[in-house]
Amino acid sequence: MEIGYYPGCSLKQSSALYDLQSRRIFAELGVQLTEIEDWNCCGATSAGKLDDFMAVAMPARNIGIAETQGFSEVVIPCSACYSRTLVAQKRLEASPLLRAEINENLSRKLNGGVRISSILEVLIDRISAGELKPKIRHKFRSLKPVCYYGCMQTRFPFDVPVPDDVENPQGMETVLKAVGVRAIDWGYKTACCGASAAVNDPETSFNLMAKIMKEAVARGANCFVTTCPMCQLNLDAHQEKFCQKHGIAERLPVFFITEILGATMGISPEALQVDRHFVDGTTLLKELEQDESKQAK
Amino acid sequence: MTEPAIEIQPERARPFLQEVTERSGQILTACYQCKRCAAGCSVGDETGGFTPNLLIRAVVLGDRETALNNPLIWKCVSCYTCGTRCPNDIQTARITETLKKMAKEAGIEPLQPKVADFHDAFLHSGMRWGRVNEMAFMGMYEMKNALREVRESNYEAILEEIRTQAELGLSMFRLRRMHFGFLASKGRKEIKALYKKAKAKKAAPSAANI
């Protein structure tokens, strides 16, 4: 099975490990991810803050490409790219005038029809099809993750049918449950990490991240699991700083969902490039494997 | 203590309200100050008590100065919690985004210039090359930042920023999370043409505006 794939800029750069993991996991599940041709930046939140027209026009070009390439589904792992593209699609559906205006400049015009999916939606489809179960090699019973969705996975600035519960999403929990991992329930699933404020207003962002971290620790989590490259990088790269500032003693690895899935499928942390995290995650994954073999004896 | 009563002049207030309503696509007059947005606001603790409901009130009352110059429009992280919880579907984040643009057009110096510089550098990098090159755009952002600090003679702030970014950059380099190649999309020509169109639309607003 082949589906269209939009990596977005961050999966080609600072979060290249997420790109590698996504391709690998889906290959294991029999899905080939084919990058859509010559895709461009989705505009992210910056476009919405500077130019409303471009906020729709930039993702529109990518949708047009995916449609003319004949894909019926495009998966977008980055939450921000996913949100922006889905919103653009809905806005264009709602305004034929806007669509005509943008189409005028596009060499590959859009008509509507392609399904824009988050990584969770595609994974859940594969799980329902029974494709995951035979691939599971390890059971990580002592993994105690909190699933961190952040903002862009469920909340949209435009009326978009959200494929999950807005306030208490379950997509990641569903995926983890399929590999026998029970996630810890907590109250900061959809809290904001501050996104780009980590760069341009670190004090605000660090305050937000410290609240998220404190709650995860209080609930007894031993790691975060996320789908958003921005959330991952923020909580990971700045953890030492915001924890020191807010007197938090614990440190928790921040995994992409693809790392947990890959590890349970028996792919080594090295092959998944888990060593590219700021807060070490390799040790925990190896400990889980050892725990499992001890239990088996 | 008595505070002076607010003087409302509807004929002066209305055009501003109308402009924000049209440009943000949000019906601000539907707000009945239930403060669910304030309760959920991610940056509610960071704005000195200036919450989304107060921003809407300022616009509705025609208080242009407050609406275009307050900590919320610059601290807002566009997390969309306010809009998701609003019983009347008012997306305040769309209002903060609109007011940012209006403040820029009015030549008002942003309360948090780094926020404005960041988004400017990001979008223009994305439009120039078709894809955002993290190192190039961060360089552009830091340059804008440094130039402003030089104008204000904040040399210590520049040093501090260099220290912070160098530290982060070094760790990113060690973890191979820095990308030295260059990303570009041929589609940037189409993007540029669309941007030209966007600018023309701004100059002559039409019904097709969103």
Coordinates of C-alpha atoms in Angstrom, one line a residue:
Chain A
M1 CA 0.0 0.0 0.0
E2 CA 1.3 3.5 -0.9
I3 CA 0.2 6.8 0.6
G4 CA 1.3 10.3 0.0
Y5 CA 3.7 11.8 2.6
Y6 CA 4.2 15.4 3.5
P7 CA 7.2 15.6 5.9
G8 CA 7.4 19.4 6.3
C9 CA 10.5 21.4 6.9
S10 CA 11.3 20.2 10.5
L11 CA 11.3 16.5 9.6
K12 CA 14.0 17.3 7.0
Q13 CA 16.1 19.1 9.5
S14 CA 16.1 19.2 13.4
S15 CA 13.6 16.3 13.6
A16 CA 15.0 14.2 10.8
L17 CA 14.9 11.2 13.2
Y18 CA 11.1 11.4 13.2
D19 CA 11.2 11.2 9.4
L20 CA 13.4 8.2 9.5
Q21 CA 11.3 6.5 12.1
S22 CA 8.0 7.2 10.4
R23 CA 9.2 5.7 7.1
R24 CA 10.6 2.7 9.0
I25 CA 7.5 2.0 11.1
F26 CA 5.1 2.3 8.1
A27 CA 7.4 0.1 6.0
E28 CA 7.1 -2.6 8.7
L29 CA 3.3 -2.2 8.5
G30 CA 3.4 -2.6 4.8
V31 CA 2.8 1.0 4.0
Q32 CA 5.1 2.8 1.6
L33 CA 5.3 6.6 2.3
T34 CA 5.9 8.4 -1.0
E35 CA 6.9 12.0 -0.5
I36 CA 4.7 14.4 -2.6
E37 CA 6.7 16.1 -5.3
D38 CA 8.4 19.5 -4.7
W39 CA 6.3 20.3 -1.6
N40 CA 6.6 23.7 0.1
C41 CA 6.5 25.1 3.6
C42 CA 2.9 25.1 5.1
G43 CA 3.4 28.6 6.6
A44 CA 3.0 27.2 10.2
T45 CA 1.5 29.6 12.7
S46 CA 3.6 32.5 11.4
A47 CA 1.5 32.8 8.2
G48 CA -1.6 33.2 10.3
K49 CA 0.0 36.0 12.3
L50 CA 1.2 37.9 9.2
D51 CA -0.9 37.1 6.2
D52 CA -4.2 35.2 6.1
F53 CA -4.2 34.7 2.4
M54 CA -0.8 33.0 2.5
A55 CA -1.9 30.9 5.4
V56 CA -4.2 29.2 3.0
A57 CA -2.3 29.6 -0.3
M58 CA 0.9 27.8 0.9
P59 CA -0.7 24.6 2.0
A60 CA -3.1 24.8 -1.0
R61 CA -0.2 24.2 -3.4
N62 CA 0.7 21.0 -1.5
I63 CA -2.8 19.8 -1.6
G64 CA -3.0 20.5 -5.4
I65 CA 0.2 18.4 -5.9
A66 CA -1.1 15.5 -3.8
E67 CA -4.3 15.5 -5.8
T68 CA -2.7 15.6 -9.2
Q69 CA -0.3 12.9 -8.2
G70 CA -3.4 10.8 -7.6
F71 CA -3.1 10.1 -3.9
S72 CA -6.3 9.4 -2.0
E73 CA -4.6 10.0 1.3
V74 CA -1.7 12.1 2.5
V75 CA -0.1 11.6 6.0
I76 CA 1.4 14.6 7.8
P77 CA 3.3 13.6 10.9
C78 CA 4.1 17.2 12.1
S79 CA 1.1 18.5 14.0
A80 CA 1.5 22.1 12.8
C81 CA 1.7 21.1 9.2
Y82 CA -1.2 18.8 9.6
S83 CA -3.4 21.5 11.3
R84 CA -2.5 24.2 8.7
T85 CA -3.1 21.9 5.7
L86 CA -6.4 20.6 7.1
V87 CA -7.6 24.1 7.9
A88 CA -6.6 25.3 4.4
Q89 CA -8.5 22.4 2.8
K90 CA -11.7 23.2 4.8
R91 CA -11.4 27.0 4.0
L92 CA -11.0 26.3 0.3
E93 CA -14.0 23.9 0.4
A94 CA -16.0 26.7 2.1
S95 CA -15.0 29.4 -0.4
P96 CA -15.0 28.5 -4.1
L97 CA -14.0 32.1 -4.8
L98 CA -10.8 31.8 -2.8
R99 CA -10.1 28.4 -4.4
A100 CA -10.4 29.9 -7.9
E101 CA -8.1 32.8 -6.9
I102 CA -5.4 30.5 -5.6
N103 CA -5.8 28.0 -8.4
E104 CA -5.0 30.7 -10.9
N105 CA -1.4 30.7 -9.8
L106 CA -1.0 27.0 -9.2
S107 CA 0.4 24.7 -11.9
R108 CA -1.2 21.8 -10.2
K109 CA -4.7 22.9 -9.3
L110 CA -6.7 21.5 -6.5
N111 CA -10.3 20.2 -6.8
G112 CA -10.9 18.5 -3.5
G113 CA -10.9 14.9 -2.5
V114 CA -7.6 13.9 -0.9
R115 CA -7.8 12.8 2.7
I116 CA -5.4 14.7 5.0
S117 CA -4.4 12.4 7.9
S118 CA -2.4 12.8 11.0
I119 CA 0.1 10.0 11.8
L120 CA -2.3 8.7 14.5
E121 CA -5.2 8.3 12.1
V122 CA -3.1 6.2 9.7
L123 CA -1.7 4.1 12.6
I124 CA -5.1 3.5 14.0
D125 CA -6.4 2.4 10.5
R126 CA -3.5 -0.1 10.3
I127 CA -4.2 -1.4 13.8
S128 CA -7.8 -1.9 13.0
A129 CA -6.8 -3.8 9.9
G130 CA -4.8 -6.1 12.2
E131 CA -1.5 -5.2 10.7
L132 CA 0.3 -4.3 13.9
K133 CA -0.2 -7.2 16.2
P134 CA 1.9 -9.7 14.3
K135 CA 4.8 -7.2 14.3
I136 CA 5.1 -6.8 18.1
R137 CA 8.2 -8.4 19.6
H138 CA 8.4 -6.7 23.0
K139 CA 6.0 -5.9 25.7
F140 CA 7.0 -2.8 27.7
R141 CA 4.9 -3.3 30.8
S142 CA 6.9 -0.9 33.0
L143 CA 6.7 1.9 30.5
K144 CA 4.6 4.6 32.1
P145 CA 4.1 7.3 29.5
V146 CA 2.0 10.4 29.5
C147 CA 0.6 11.2 26.1
Y148 CA 1.3 14.8 25.2
Y149 CA -0.7 16.1 22.2
G150 CA -0.1 19.8 22.5
C151 CA -2.2 22.3 20.6
M152 CA -2.2 21.5 16.9
Q153 CA -3.3 17.9 17.0
T154 CA -6.9 18.6 18.1
R155 CA -7.5 22.4 18.3
F156 CA -8.1 24.3 15.0
P157 CA -8.7 28.0 14.3
F158 CA -11.5 27.1 11.9
D159 CA -14.4 24.8 12.1
V160 CA -12.8 21.5 11.2
P161 CA -14.2 18.0 12.1
V162 CA -11.7 16.9 14.7
P163 CA -11.0 13.1 14.4
D164 CA -10.4 12.9 18.2
D165 CA -11.8 14.3 21.4
V166 CA -10.8 18.0 21.6
E167 CA -10.2 18.1 25.4
N168 CA -9.3 14.5 26.1
P169 CA -7.9 13.0 23.0
Q170 CA -7.4 9.2 22.9
G171 CA -5.5 8.5 19.7
M172 CA -2.0 8.0 21.2
E173 CA -3.5 5.9 24.1
T174 CA -5.2 3.7 21.5
V175 CA -2.0 3.2 19.6
L176 CA 0.0 2.4 22.8
K177 CA -2.7 0.1 24.0
A178 CA -2.4 -1.9 20.8
V179 CA 1.3 -2.7 21.8
G180 CA 0.3 -3.4 25.4
V181 CA 1.4 -0.1 26.9
R182 CA -1.0 1.6 29.3
A183 CA -0.6 5.3 29.3
I184 CA -1.1 7.4 32.5
D185 CA -4.1 9.6 32.5
W186 CA -3.2 13.3 33.2
G187 CA -4.5 16.8 32.9
Y188 CA -2.0 18.4 30.6
K189 CA -2.5 16.4 27.4
T190 CA -3.5 19.4 25.3
A191 CA -1.6 22.1 27.2
C192 CA 0.6 24.4 25.2
C193 CA 4.5 24.2 25.4
G194 CA 4.7 27.7 24.0
A195 CA 5.9 26.6 20.6
S196 CA 8.0 29.3 19.0
A197 CA 7.9 31.3 22.2
A198 CA 10.8 29.0 23.4
V199 CA 12.9 31.1 21.0
N200 CA 11.3 34.6 21.2
D201 CA 9.8 34.6 24.7
P202 CA 11.6 31.9 26.7
E203 CA 10.3 32.9 30.1
T204 CA 6.7 32.4 29.1
S205 CA 7.4 29.2 27.3
F206 CA 9.5 27.8 30.2
N207 CA 6.7 28.6 32.7
L208 CA 4.3 26.6 30.5
M209 CA 6.7 23.7 30.1
A210 CA 7.4 23.5 33.8
K211 CA 3.7 23.1 34.5
I212 CA 3.5 20.2 32.0
M213 CA 6.6 18.6 33.5
K214 CA 5.4 18.9 37.1
E215 CA 2.1 17.3 36.3
A216 CA 3.8 14.4 34.4
V217 CA 6.1 13.8 37.4
A218 CA 3.3 14.0 39.9
R219 CA 1.4 11.4 38.1
G220 CA 4.4 9.0 38.1
A221 CA 5.2 9.1 34.4
N222 CA 8.6 7.9 33.3
C223 CA 8.4 9.5 29.9
F224 CA 6.4 11.7 27.5
V225 CA 5.1 10.4 24.2
T226 CA 4.2 12.9 21.5
T227 CA 3.5 13.3 17.8
C228 CA 4.6 16.9 17.4
P229 CA 8.2 17.7 16.4
M230 CA 7.9 21.2 18.0
C231 CA 6.6 19.8 21.3
Q232 CA 9.3 17.1 21.2
L233 CA 12.1 19.5 20.6
N234 CA 10.8 22.1 23.2
L235 CA 10.3 19.7 26.1
D236 CA 13.5 17.8 25.2
A237 CA 16.0 20.6 24.4
H238 CA 14.9 23.0 27.1
Q239 CA 14.1 20.5 29.9
E240 CA 17.4 21.0 31.7
K241 CA 16.9 24.7 31.8
F242 CA 13.2 25.0 32.8
C243 CA 13.6 22.2 35.4
Q244 CA 16.5 24.0 37.0
K245 CA 14.6 27.3 36.9
H246 CA 11.5 25.7 38.5
G247 CA 13.2 23.4 41.0
I248 CA 12.2 20.1 39.3
A249 CA 14.6 17.3 40.1
E250 CA 13.3 14.7 37.6
R251 CA 14.2 14.4 33.9
L252 CA 11.9 12.5 31.5
P253 CA 12.7 11.4 27.9
V254 CA 10.4 12.8 25.3
F255 CA 9.7 10.1 22.8
F256 CA 8.0 10.3 19.4
I257 CA 5.2 7.7 19.2
T258 CA 7.2 6.1 16.4
E259 CA 10.1 5.4 18.8
I260 CA 7.9 3.4 21.2
L261 CA 6.2 1.6 18.3
G262 CA 9.6 0.8 16.7
A263 CA 11.1 -0.4 19.9
T264 CA 8.2 -2.8 20.6
M265 CA 8.6 -4.1 17.0
G266 CA 12.1 -5.0 17.9
I267 CA 13.9 -2.2 16.1
S268 CA 17.0 -1.2 18.1
P269 CA 17.2 2.3 19.7
E270 CA 20.3 2.9 17.5
A271 CA 18.5 2.1 14.3
L272 CA 15.7 4.5 15.4
Q273 CA 18.3 7.1 16.3
V274 CA 17.0 7.6 19.8
D275 CA 20.5 8.8 20.7
R276 CA 19.6 12.2 19.0
H277 CA 17.6 13.2 22.1
F278 CA 18.8 15.8 24.6
V279 CA 17.3 13.9 27.5
D280 CA 18.6 10.3 27.2
G281 CA 15.9 7.9 26.1
T282 CA 18.1 5.0 25.1
T283 CA 18.7 3.8 28.7
L284 CA 15.0 3.6 29.5
L285 CA 14.3 1.6 26.3
K286 CA 17.1 -0.8 27.1
E287 CA 16.0 -1.2 30.7
L288 CA 12.5 -2.0 29.5
E289 CA 13.8 -4.8 27.3
Q290 CA 15.9 -6.2 30.2
D291 CA 12.9 -6.0 32.5
E292 CA 10.9 -7.9 30.0
S293 CA 13.4 -10.7 29.6
K294 CA 13.7 -11.0 33.4
Q295 CA 9.9 -11.4 33.6
A296 CA 10.0 -14.0 30.9
K297 CA 12.4 -16.2 32.8
Chain B
M1 CA -12.7 55.7 45.4
T2 CA -14.7 56.3 42.3
E3 CA -13.3 55.7 38.9
P4 CA -14.4 57.8 36.0
A5 CA -17.2 56.2 34.0
I6 CA -16.1 54.9 30.6
E7 CA -17.3 57.2 28.0
I8 CA -18.5 55.3 24.9
Q9 CA -18.9 57.0 21.7
P10 CA -20.6 54.4 19.5
E11 CA -20.1 56.4 16.3
R12 CA -16.3 56.3 17.0
A13 CA -16.2 52.8 18.3
R14 CA -18.1 51.1 15.5
P15 CA -15.7 51.4 12.6
F16 CA -12.9 49.8 14.6
L17 CA -15.2 47.0 15.8
Q18 CA -16.3 46.5 12.3
E19 CA -12.8 46.3 10.9
V20 CA -11.7 43.7 13.5
T21 CA -14.8 41.7 13.0
E22 CA -14.4 41.6 9.2
R23 CA -10.7 40.9 9.2
S24 CA -10.7 38.2 11.9
G25 CA -13.9 36.7 10.8
Q26 CA -15.1 36.6 14.4
I27 CA -18.4 38.0 15.8
L28 CA -17.0 39.9 18.7
T29 CA -20.4 41.2 19.8
A30 CA -21.5 37.6 20.7
C31 CA -19.1 37.8 23.7
Y32 CA -21.0 38.0 27.0
Q33 CA -17.9 37.9 29.2
C34 CA -18.3 34.4 30.6
K35 CA -14.5 34.3 30.8
R36 CA -14.1 30.6 29.8
C37 CA -11.4 31.9 27.4
A38 CA -9.7 33.6 30.3
A39 CA -9.8 30.4 32.4
G40 CA -8.3 28.4 29.7
C41 CA -5.8 30.9 28.3
S42 CA -2.3 29.3 28.2
V43 CA -0.6 32.6 28.8
G44 CA -3.2 34.0 31.2
D45 CA -0.6 34.0 34.0
E46 CA 1.9 35.9 31.8
T47 CA -0.1 38.9 30.7
G48 CA -0.6 40.7 33.9
G49 CA -4.3 39.8 34.0
F50 CA -5.0 41.0 30.5
T51 CA -7.2 38.0 29.4
P52 CA -8.9 37.3 26.0
N53 CA -12.3 38.5 27.3
L54 CA -10.8 41.9 28.2
L55 CA -9.3 42.2 24.7
I56 CA -12.7 41.6 23.1
R57 CA -14.2 44.2 25.5
A58 CA -11.6 46.7 24.5
V59 CA -12.4 46.2 20.8
V60 CA -16.1 46.4 21.4
L61 CA -15.8 49.6 23.3
G62 CA -13.6 51.1 20.6
D63 CA -10.6 51.4 22.8
R64 CA -8.1 51.2 19.9
E65 CA -5.0 52.1 21.9
T66 CA -5.5 49.2 24.4
A67 CA -6.6 46.8 21.7
L68 CA -3.5 47.4 19.5
N69 CA -1.0 47.7 22.4
N70 CA -1.3 45.1 25.1
P71 CA 0.6 42.1 26.4
L72 CA -1.9 39.5 25.2
I73 CA -1.6 40.1 21.5
W74 CA 2.2 39.6 21.8
K75 CA 2.2 36.8 24.3
C76 CA -0.6 34.8 22.6
V77 CA 0.9 31.5 21.4
S78 CA -2.1 30.7 19.1
C79 CA -2.9 27.5 21.1
Y80 CA -6.6 28.0 20.2
T81 CA -7.9 26.9 23.7
C82 CA -10.0 30.1 24.1
G83 CA -11.8 29.5 20.8
T84 CA -12.3 25.8 21.4
R85 CA -14.0 26.5 24.7
C86 CA -16.0 29.6 23.8
P87 CA -19.7 28.9 24.0
N88 CA -20.3 31.3 21.1
D89 CA -17.5 30.1 18.9
I90 CA -15.4 33.3 19.1
Q91 CA -11.8 32.4 18.2
T92 CA -9.9 35.0 20.1
A93 CA -6.6 33.8 18.7
R94 CA -7.8 34.9 15.3
I95 CA -8.4 38.3 16.9
T96 CA -4.9 38.6 18.4
E97 CA -3.5 37.6 15.1
T98 CA -5.6 40.3 13.3
L99 CA -4.7 42.9 15.9
K100 CA -1.0 42.1 15.4
K101 CA -1.3 42.8 11.8
M102 CA -3.3 46.0 12.5
A103 CA -0.7 47.2 15.0
K104 CA 2.0 46.7 12.4
E105 CA 0.1 48.6 9.8
A106 CA -0.5 51.4 12.3
G107 CA 3.3 51.6 12.9
I108 CA 3.0 50.6 16.5
E109 CA 6.2 49.3 18.0
P110 CA 5.4 45.7 19.3
L111 CA 5.5 45.2 23.1
Q112 CA 7.5 42.1 22.3
P113 CA 9.5 42.9 19.2
K114 CA 11.2 39.5 19.2
V115 CA 7.9 37.8 18.6
A116 CA 7.2 40.0 15.6
D117 CA 10.7 39.5 14.2
F118 CA 10.5 35.7 14.6
H119 CA 7.3 35.3 12.6
D120 CA 8.5 37.7 10.0
A121 CA 11.8 35.8 9.5
F122 CA 10.0 32.5 9.5
L123 CA 7.3 33.3 6.9
H124 CA 9.7 35.2 4.6
S125 CA 12.2 32.4 4.7
G126 CA 9.4 29.9 3.8
M127 CA 8.3 32.1 0.9
R128 CA 11.7 33.0 -0.3
W129 CA 13.0 29.4 -0.7
G130 CA 9.7 27.5 -0.7
R131 CA 10.9 25.7 2.4
V132 CA 12.1 27.0 5.8
N133 CA 15.8 26.5 6.4
E134 CA 16.1 26.5 10.1
M135 CA 19.6 27.8 10.3
A136 CA 19.1 30.5 7.7
F137 CA 15.9 31.7 9.2
M138 CA 17.3 31.6 12.8
G139 CA 20.2 33.6 11.5
M140 CA 17.9 36.2 9.9
Y141 CA 15.9 36.4 13.1
E142 CA 19.0 36.8 15.3
M143 CA 20.2 39.5 13.0
K144 CA 17.0 41.5 13.2
N145 CA 17.1 41.1 16.9
A146 CA 20.7 42.2 17.2
L147 CA 20.1 45.2 15.0
R148 CA 17.3 46.4 17.2
E149 CA 19.3 45.8 20.4
V150 CA 22.2 47.8 18.9
R151 CA 19.8 50.7 18.1
E152 CA 18.7 50.6 21.8
S153 CA 22.3 50.1 23.0
N154 CA 21.4 46.8 24.8
Y155 CA 24.7 45.2 24.3
E156 CA 24.3 42.9 27.3
A157 CA 21.1 41.5 25.8
I158 CA 23.0 40.7 22.6
L159 CA 25.7 38.9 24.5
E160 CA 23.1 37.0 26.5
E161 CA 21.3 36.0 23.3
I162 CA 24.5 34.8 21.7
R163 CA 25.4 32.8 24.7
T164 CA 22.0 31.1 24.9
Q165 CA 21.8 30.3 21.2
A166 CA 25.4 29.1 21.0
E167 CA 24.8 26.8 23.9
L168 CA 21.7 25.3 22.3
G169 CA 23.3 25.3 18.8
L170 CA 26.3 23.3 20.1
S171 CA 24.1 20.7 21.7
M172 CA 22.0 20.5 18.5
F173 CA 25.1 20.0 16.5
R174 CA 26.4 17.2 18.8
L175 CA 23.0 15.4 18.6
R176 CA 23.0 15.8 14.8
R177 CA 19.9 17.9 15.0
M178 CA 21.4 20.6 12.8
H179 CA 21.0 20.5 9.1
F180 CA 23.7 21.8 6.9
G181 CA 22.1 21.2 3.5
F182 CA 19.8 23.7 1.9
L183 CA 16.1 23.1 1.3
A184 CA 14.3 24.7 -1.6
S185 CA 11.2 24.1 -3.6
K186 CA 10.8 25.0 -7.2
G187 CA 7.3 26.0 -6.3
R188 CA 8.6 29.1 -4.7
K189 CA 7.8 31.0 -7.9
E190 CA 4.2 30.1 -7.5
I191 CA 4.3 31.1 -3.8
K192 CA 5.9 34.5 -4.7
A193 CA 3.2 35.1 -7.3
L194 CA 0.5 34.3 -4.7
Y195 CA 2.2 36.7 -2.2
K196 CA 2.2 39.5 -4.8
K197 CA -1.5 38.8 -5.1
A198 CA -2.0 38.9 -1.4
K199 CA -0.3 42.3 -1.2
A200 CA -2.4 43.6 -4.1
K201 CA -5.5 42.4 -2.2
K202 CA -4.5 44.3 0.9
A203 CA -4.2 47.4 -1.1
A204 CA -7.6 47.0 -2.6
P205 CA -9.8 44.9 -0.3
S206 CA -12.5 42.9 -2.1
A207 CA -15.2 40.4 -1.2
A208 CA -12.8 37.6 -1.8
N209 CA -10.8 38.6 1.3
I210 CA -10.7 36.2 4.1

